[in-house]
mmCIF file of C-alpha atoms in Angstrom:
data_model
loop_
_atom_site.group_PDB
_atom_site.id
_atom_site.type_symbol
_atom_site.label_atom_id
_atom_site.label_comp_id
_atom_site.label_asym_id
_atom_site.label_seq_id
_atom_site.Cartn_x
_atom_site.Cartn_y
_atom_site.Cartn_z
ATOM 1 C CA UNK A 11 -0.272 0.074 0.007
ATOM 2 C CA UNK A 12 2.995 2.338 0.732
ATOM 3 C CA UNK A 13 4.506 1.546 -2.355
ATOM 4 C CA UNK A 14 1.732 2.373 -4.266
ATOM 5 C CA UNK A 15 0.840 5.415 -2.710
ATOM 6 C CA UNK A 16 4.381 6.799 -3.235
ATOM 7 C CA UNK A 17 4.409 5.472 -6.685
ATOM 8 C CA UNK A 18 1.142 7.500 -7.805
ATOM 9 C CA UNK A 19 2.087 10.532 -5.947
ATOM 10 C CA UNK A 20 5.596 11.187 -7.226
ATOM 11 C CA UNK A 21 4.507 11.453 -10.728
ATOM 12 C CA UNK A 22 1.479 13.476 -9.817
ATOM 13 C CA UNK A 23 3.693 15.815 -8.123
ATOM 14 C CA UNK A 24 6.019 16.243 -10.898
ATOM 15 C CA UNK A 25 3.209 17.070 -13.559
ATOM 16 C CA UNK A 26 1.801 19.848 -10.946
ATOM 17 C CA UNK A 27 5.583 21.148 -11.352
ATOM 18 C CA UNK A 28 5.710 20.736 -15.151
ATOM 19 C CA UNK A 29 2.543 22.790 -15.807
ATOM 20 C CA UNK A 30 3.409 25.198 -13.165
ATOM 21 C CA UNK A 31 6.649 25.872 -15.048
ATOM 22 C CA UNK A 32 4.763 26.245 -18.550
ATOM 23 C CA UNK A 33 2.521 28.551 -17.004
ATOM 24 C CA UNK A 34 5.780 30.815 -15.696
ATOM 25 C CA UNK A 35 7.360 30.200 -18.942
ATOM 26 C CA UNK A 36 4.544 31.847 -20.612
ATOM 27 C CA UNK A 37 4.229 34.436 -18.399
ATOM 28 C CA UNK A 38 8.144 35.257 -19.157
ATOM 29 C CA UNK A 39 7.492 35.085 -22.595
ATOM 30 C CA UNK A 40 4.665 37.661 -22.623
ATOM 31 C CA UNK A 41 7.169 40.186 -20.589
ATOM 32 C CA UNK A 42 10.038 39.499 -22.787
ATOM 33 C CA UNK A 43 7.317 40.688 -25.886
ATOM 34 C CA UNK A 44 6.487 43.290 -23.865
ATOM 35 C CA UNK A 45 9.357 44.955 -23.116
ATOM 36 C CA UNK A 46 11.373 44.163 -26.264
ATOM 37 C CA UNK A 47 8.887 45.596 -28.276
ATOM 38 C CA UNK A 48 8.173 48.677 -26.245
ATOM 39 C CA UNK A 49 11.986 49.104 -26.541
ATOM 40 C CA UNK A 50 11.689 48.660 -30.147
ATOM 41 C CA UNK A 51 8.841 51.170 -31.282
ATOM 42 C CA UNK A 52 9.727 53.684 -28.020
ATOM 43 C CA UNK A 53 13.120 53.898 -29.798
ATOM 44 C CA UNK A 54 11.769 54.728 -33.217
ATOM 45 C CA UNK A 55 9.155 57.440 -32.034
ATOM 46 C CA UNK A 56 12.061 58.955 -30.717
ATOM 47 C CA UNK A 57 13.233 59.505 -33.945
ATOM 48 C CA UNK A 58 10.328 60.061 -36.102
ATOM 49 C CA UNK A 59 6.728 60.542 -35.645
ATOM 50 C CA UNK A 60 5.629 58.437 -38.713
ATOM 51 C CA UNK A 61 2.989 56.154 -38.059
ATOM 52 C CA UNK A 62 4.351 53.723 -40.763
ATOM 53 C CA UNK A 63 7.587 53.604 -39.611
ATOM 54 C CA UNK A 64 6.394 52.361 -35.768
ATOM 55 C CA UNK A 65 3.756 49.977 -37.473
ATOM 56 C CA UNK A 66 6.708 48.395 -39.382
ATOM 57 C CA UNK A 67 9.535 48.241 -37.249
ATOM 58 C CA UNK A 68 6.693 47.210 -34.577
ATOM 59 C CA UNK A 69 5.325 44.286 -36.588
ATOM 60 C CA UNK A 70 9.431 43.370 -37.535
ATOM 61 C CA UNK A 71 10.073 43.208 -33.560
ATOM 62 C CA UNK A 72 6.795 41.085 -33.255
ATOM 63 C CA UNK A 73 7.703 38.518 -35.828
ATOM 64 C CA UNK A 74 11.450 38.437 -35.451
ATOM 65 C CA UNK A 75 11.161 38.309 -31.438
ATOM 66 C CA UNK A 76 8.180 35.497 -31.637
ATOM 67 C CA UNK A 77 9.825 33.296 -34.186
ATOM 68 C CA UNK A 78 13.393 33.433 -32.341
ATOM 69 C CA UNK A 79 11.610 32.454 -29.204
ATOM 70 C CA UNK A 80 9.756 29.685 -30.830
ATOM 71 C CA UNK A 81 13.124 28.318 -32.370
ATOM 72 C CA UNK A 82 14.575 28.692 -29.473
ATOM 73 C CA UNK A 83 12.401 26.960 -27.666
ATOM 74 C CA UNK A 84 11.914 24.125 -29.958
ATOM 75 C CA UNK A 85 15.655 23.463 -29.972
ATOM 76 C CA UNK A 86 15.975 23.253 -26.480
ATOM 77 C CA UNK A 87 13.230 21.051 -25.360
ATOM 78 C CA UNK A 88 13.971 18.928 -28.566
ATOM 79 C CA UNK A 89 17.472 18.214 -27.153
ATOM 80 C CA UNK A 90 15.804 18.060 -23.364
ATOM 81 C CA UNK A 91 13.754 15.517 -25.100
ATOM 82 C CA UNK A 92 16.644 13.636 -26.830
ATOM 83 C CA UNK A 93 18.462 13.267 -23.916
ATOM 84 C CA UNK A 94 15.608 11.726 -21.763
ATOM 85 C CA UNK A 95 14.654 9.323 -24.533
ATOM 86 C CA UNK A 96 18.514 8.303 -24.496
ATOM 87 C CA UNK A 97 18.459 8.252 -20.826
ATOM 88 C CA UNK A 98 15.325 5.725 -21.194
ATOM 89 C CA UNK A 99 17.070 3.561 -23.714
ATOM 90 C CA UNK A 100 19.721 3.089 -22.017
ATOM 91 C CA UNK A 101 17.960 1.881 -19.020
ATOM 92 C CA UNK A 102 15.535 -0.295 -20.671
ATOM 93 C CA UNK A 103 18.984 -2.340 -22.026
ATOM 94 C CA UNK A 104 19.951 -2.583 -18.823
ATOM 95 C CA UNK A 105 17.085 -3.958 -17.284
ATOM 96 C CA UNK A 106 17.016 -6.058 -20.174
ATOM 97 C CA UNK A 107 20.789 -7.018 -19.505
ATOM 98 C CA UNK A 108 20.749 -7.397 -15.518
ATOM 99 C CA UNK A 109 17.526 -7.127 -14.316
ATOM 100 C CA UNK A 110 18.471 -8.414 -10.711
ATOM 101 C CA UNK A 111 21.510 -5.795 -10.577
ATOM 102 C CA UNK A 112 18.543 -2.782 -11.640
ATOM 103 C CA UNK A 113 16.496 -4.548 -8.982
ATOM 104 C CA UNK A 114 19.022 -4.180 -6.298
ATOM 105 C CA UNK A 115 19.870 -0.847 -7.586
ATOM 106 C CA UNK A 116 15.684 0.448 -7.400
ATOM 107 C CA UNK A 117 16.030 -1.085 -3.761
ATOM 108 C CA UNK A 118 18.465 1.184 -2.760
ATOM 109 C CA UNK A 119 17.296 4.206 -4.239
ATOM 110 C CA UNK A 120 13.862 3.632 -1.671
ATOM 111 C CA UNK A 121 15.926 2.843 1.202
ATOM 112 C CA UNK A 122 17.965 5.966 0.054
ATOM 113 C CA UNK A 123 14.375 8.067 0.723
ATOM 114 C CA UNK A 124 14.027 6.487 4.376
ATOM 115 C CA UNK A 125 12.094 3.228 3.811
ATOM 116 C CA UNK A 126 13.586 -0.120 5.611
ATOM 117 C CA UNK A 127 15.311 -2.491 3.622
ATOM 118 C CA UNK A 128 12.677 -5.167 3.850
ATOM 119 C CA UNK A 129 10.255 -2.426 2.632
ATOM 120 C CA UNK A 130 12.057 -1.053 0.231
ATOM 121 C CA UNK A 131 12.561 -4.319 -1.282
ATOM 122 C CA UNK A 132 8.793 -5.139 -1.249
ATOM 123 C CA UNK A 133 7.998 -1.905 -2.916
ATOM 124 C CA UNK A 134 11.073 -2.502 -5.863
ATOM 125 C CA UNK A 135 9.509 -6.078 -6.509
ATOM 126 C CA UNK A 136 6.040 -4.539 -7.008
ATOM 127 C CA UNK A 137 6.999 -2.082 -8.982
ATOM 128 C CA UNK A 138 9.440 -3.994 -11.238
ATOM 129 C CA UNK A 139 6.619 -6.347 -11.811
ATOM 130 C CA UNK A 140 4.329 -3.849 -12.590
ATOM 131 C CA UNK A 141 6.415 -1.803 -15.061
ATOM 132 C CA UNK A 142 9.942 -1.980 -14.418
ATOM 133 C CA UNK A 143 11.119 1.197 -16.652
ATOM 134 C CA UNK A 144 8.443 3.250 -15.573
ATOM 135 C CA UNK A 145 9.617 2.277 -12.025
ATOM 136 C CA UNK A 146 13.346 3.135 -12.791
ATOM 137 C CA UNK A 147 12.348 6.542 -14.785
ATOM 138 C CA UNK A 148 10.780 7.639 -11.768
ATOM 139 C CA UNK A 149 12.738 6.957 -8.955
ATOM 140 C CA UNK A 150 16.303 7.202 -10.622
ATOM 141 C CA UNK A 151 16.250 9.480 -13.621
ATOM 142 C CA UNK A 152 12.952 11.931 -12.700
ATOM 143 C CA UNK A 153 11.425 11.078 -16.066
ATOM 144 C CA UNK A 154 7.678 10.212 -16.582
ATOM 145 C CA UNK A 155 8.164 8.147 -20.082
ATOM 146 C CA UNK A 156 4.195 8.702 -20.769
ATOM 147 C CA UNK A 157 4.586 12.570 -21.072
ATOM 148 C CA UNK A 158 7.494 13.919 -22.367
ATOM 149 C CA UNK A 159 7.525 17.143 -23.092
ATOM 150 C CA UNK A 160 6.623 18.128 -26.497
ATOM 151 C CA UNK A 161 8.966 20.455 -28.597
ATOM 152 C CA UNK A 162 6.022 21.777 -31.114
ATOM 153 C CA UNK A 163 3.988 22.745 -28.112
ATOM 154 C CA UNK A 164 6.908 24.438 -26.373
ATOM 155 C CA UNK A 165 7.441 26.096 -29.110
ATOM 156 C CA UNK A 166 4.082 27.336 -30.156
ATOM 157 C CA UNK A 167 3.739 28.368 -26.264
ATOM 158 C CA UNK A 168 6.612 30.650 -26.811
ATOM 159 C CA UNK A 169 5.400 31.909 -30.230
ATOM 160 C CA UNK A 170 2.297 32.790 -28.872
ATOM 161 C CA UNK A 171 2.918 34.074 -25.892
ATOM 162 C CA UNK A 172 5.395 36.756 -26.991
ATOM 163 C CA UNK A 173 3.077 37.553 -30.031
ATOM 164 C CA UNK A 174 0.301 38.650 -26.840
ATOM 165 C CA UNK A 175 3.212 40.477 -25.103
ATOM 166 C CA UNK A 176 3.984 42.324 -27.970
ATOM 167 C CA UNK A 177 0.747 43.389 -29.228
ATOM 168 C CA UNK A 178 0.248 46.031 -26.444
ATOM 169 C CA UNK A 179 2.660 48.252 -26.825
ATOM 170 C CA UNK A 180 2.472 48.372 -30.443
ATOM 171 C CA UNK A 181 -1.097 48.806 -30.480
ATOM 172 C CA UNK A 182 -1.078 51.624 -27.814
ATOM 173 C CA UNK A 183 1.470 53.562 -29.475
ATOM 174 C CA UNK A 184 -0.097 53.056 -32.631
ATOM 175 C CA UNK A 185 -3.594 54.489 -31.670
ATOM 176 C CA UNK A 186 -2.086 57.343 -29.782
ATOM 177 C CA UNK A 187 -1.401 61.038 -30.972
ATOM 178 C CA UNK A 188 2.552 61.711 -31.459
ATOM 179 C CA UNK A 189 2.425 64.155 -28.473
ATOM 180 C CA UNK A 190 1.370 61.591 -25.549
ATOM 181 C CA UNK A 191 2.046 58.142 -27.353
ATOM 182 C CA UNK A 192 5.201 57.606 -25.595
ATOM 183 C CA UNK A 193 4.608 58.534 -21.833
ATOM 184 C CA UNK A 194 1.524 56.882 -21.967
ATOM 185 C CA UNK A 195 2.941 53.536 -23.673
ATOM 186 C CA UNK A 196 5.450 53.667 -21.097
ATOM 187 C CA UNK A 197 3.488 53.867 -18.154
ATOM 188 C CA UNK A 198 0.854 50.912 -20.061
ATOM 189 C CA UNK A 199 3.959 48.561 -20.172
ATOM 190 C CA UNK A 200 5.444 49.295 -16.640
ATOM 191 C CA UNK A 201 1.963 48.507 -15.566
ATOM 192 C CA UNK A 202 1.880 45.130 -17.452
ATOM 193 C CA UNK A 203 5.465 44.540 -16.075
ATOM 194 C CA UNK A 204 4.034 45.062 -12.155
ATOM 195 C CA UNK A 205 1.600 42.355 -12.892
ATOM 196 C CA UNK A 206 4.038 39.801 -14.764
ATOM 197 C CA UNK A 207 6.966 40.508 -12.173
ATOM 198 C CA UNK A 208 4.494 39.711 -9.373
ATOM 199 C CA UNK A 209 2.404 36.492 -11.539
ATOM 200 C CA UNK A 210 6.151 35.015 -12.244
ATOM 201 C CA UNK A 211 7.003 35.666 -8.779
ATOM 202 C CA UNK A 212 4.252 33.923 -7.168
ATOM 203 C CA UNK A 213 4.584 30.877 -9.976
ATOM 204 C CA UNK A 214 8.217 30.289 -8.381
ATOM 205 C CA UNK A 215 7.414 31.027 -4.864
ATOM 206 C CA UNK A 216 9.465 33.860 -4.261
ATOM 207 C CA UNK A 217 8.368 37.149 -2.769
ATOM 208 C CA UNK A 218 7.213 39.636 -5.455
ATOM 209 C CA UNK A 219 8.576 42.577 -4.158
ATOM 210 C CA UNK A 220 11.718 42.313 -5.516
ATOM 211 C CA UNK A 221 10.731 40.683 -8.822
ATOM 212 C CA UNK A 222 8.261 43.502 -9.417
ATOM 213 C CA UNK A 223 11.328 45.629 -9.023
ATOM 214 C CA UNK A 224 13.558 44.213 -11.021
ATOM 215 C CA UNK A 225 11.184 43.869 -13.802
ATOM 216 C CA UNK A 226 9.639 47.299 -13.946
ATOM 217 C CA UNK A 227 13.175 48.523 -13.692
ATOM 218 C CA UNK A 228 14.898 46.750 -16.394
ATOM 219 C CA UNK A 229 11.654 47.822 -18.385
ATOM 220 C CA UNK A 230 12.068 50.990 -17.814
ATOM 221 C CA UNK A 231 15.675 51.034 -18.543
ATOM 222 C CA UNK A 232 15.143 49.391 -21.882
ATOM 223 C CA UNK A 233 12.384 51.965 -22.909
ATOM 224 C CA UNK A 234 14.576 55.006 -21.381
ATOM 225 C CA UNK A 235 17.980 53.652 -23.594
ATOM 226 C CA UNK A 236 15.936 53.196 -26.743
ATOM 227 C CA UNK A 237 14.167 56.343 -26.428
ATOM 228 C CA UNK A 238 17.402 58.485 -25.708
ATOM 229 C CA UNK A 239 18.990 56.506 -28.902
ATOM 230 C CA UNK A 240 16.040 57.229 -30.976
ATOM 231 C CA UNK A 241 16.277 61.318 -30.277
ATOM 232 C CA UNK A 242 19.838 61.155 -30.814
ATOM 233 C CA UNK A 243 19.540 59.484 -34.475
ATOM 234 C CA UNK A 244 16.731 62.264 -34.707
ATOM 235 C CA UNK A 245 19.090 65.088 -33.522
ATOM 236 C CA UNK A 246 22.053 63.817 -35.919
ATOM 237 C CA UNK A 247 19.918 63.860 -39.127
ATOM 238 C CA UNK A 248 18.545 66.843 -38.485
#
């Protein structure tokens, strides 16, 4: 009974952790979209009041950023998935070639978790009889063979979250008159950064205050730098 409960709780907890990581990645992706696109369009606004220039720069930044995020996430998760599959293949080969040694190893893993030797052996034998690869993947590799991360899903999530984040500063700066677009866009972006900083901190179990301050400071610095550069380019051209 104890072994069965342990075998059930561990994958469940890992599944919850993976969902939280996905949510946190989506929040951070949106945050990246907000900051990078806001810095881009505010920098262009410092150099020109041209609506078409802002639209072109904003859309180019949105597409380039979202594609870059998607490709990067696809490559990263594909590498992780390949590594997990290689580990599972190696474990399956070891189980086929040295089943008794693998049973001893599994017993030792449960003993290391605090189970008495006799109970650890019983749990290892029961789990091995049910599904030896799943038992070793869980206890030894910390992998669930049935729920390996999909690189396509990761890439799609990154693309969507970055695009959603990018749309806010792009739409705000395009819809406002030239006299107020920079200030209002910057304020709107900072409000969003407060929210994304607080959410990402809570998902990560960290105090929100410090995360929010870092987020807001970083976003404000990015917008200030690009705006000053835009003004300098405008002055040099004039």
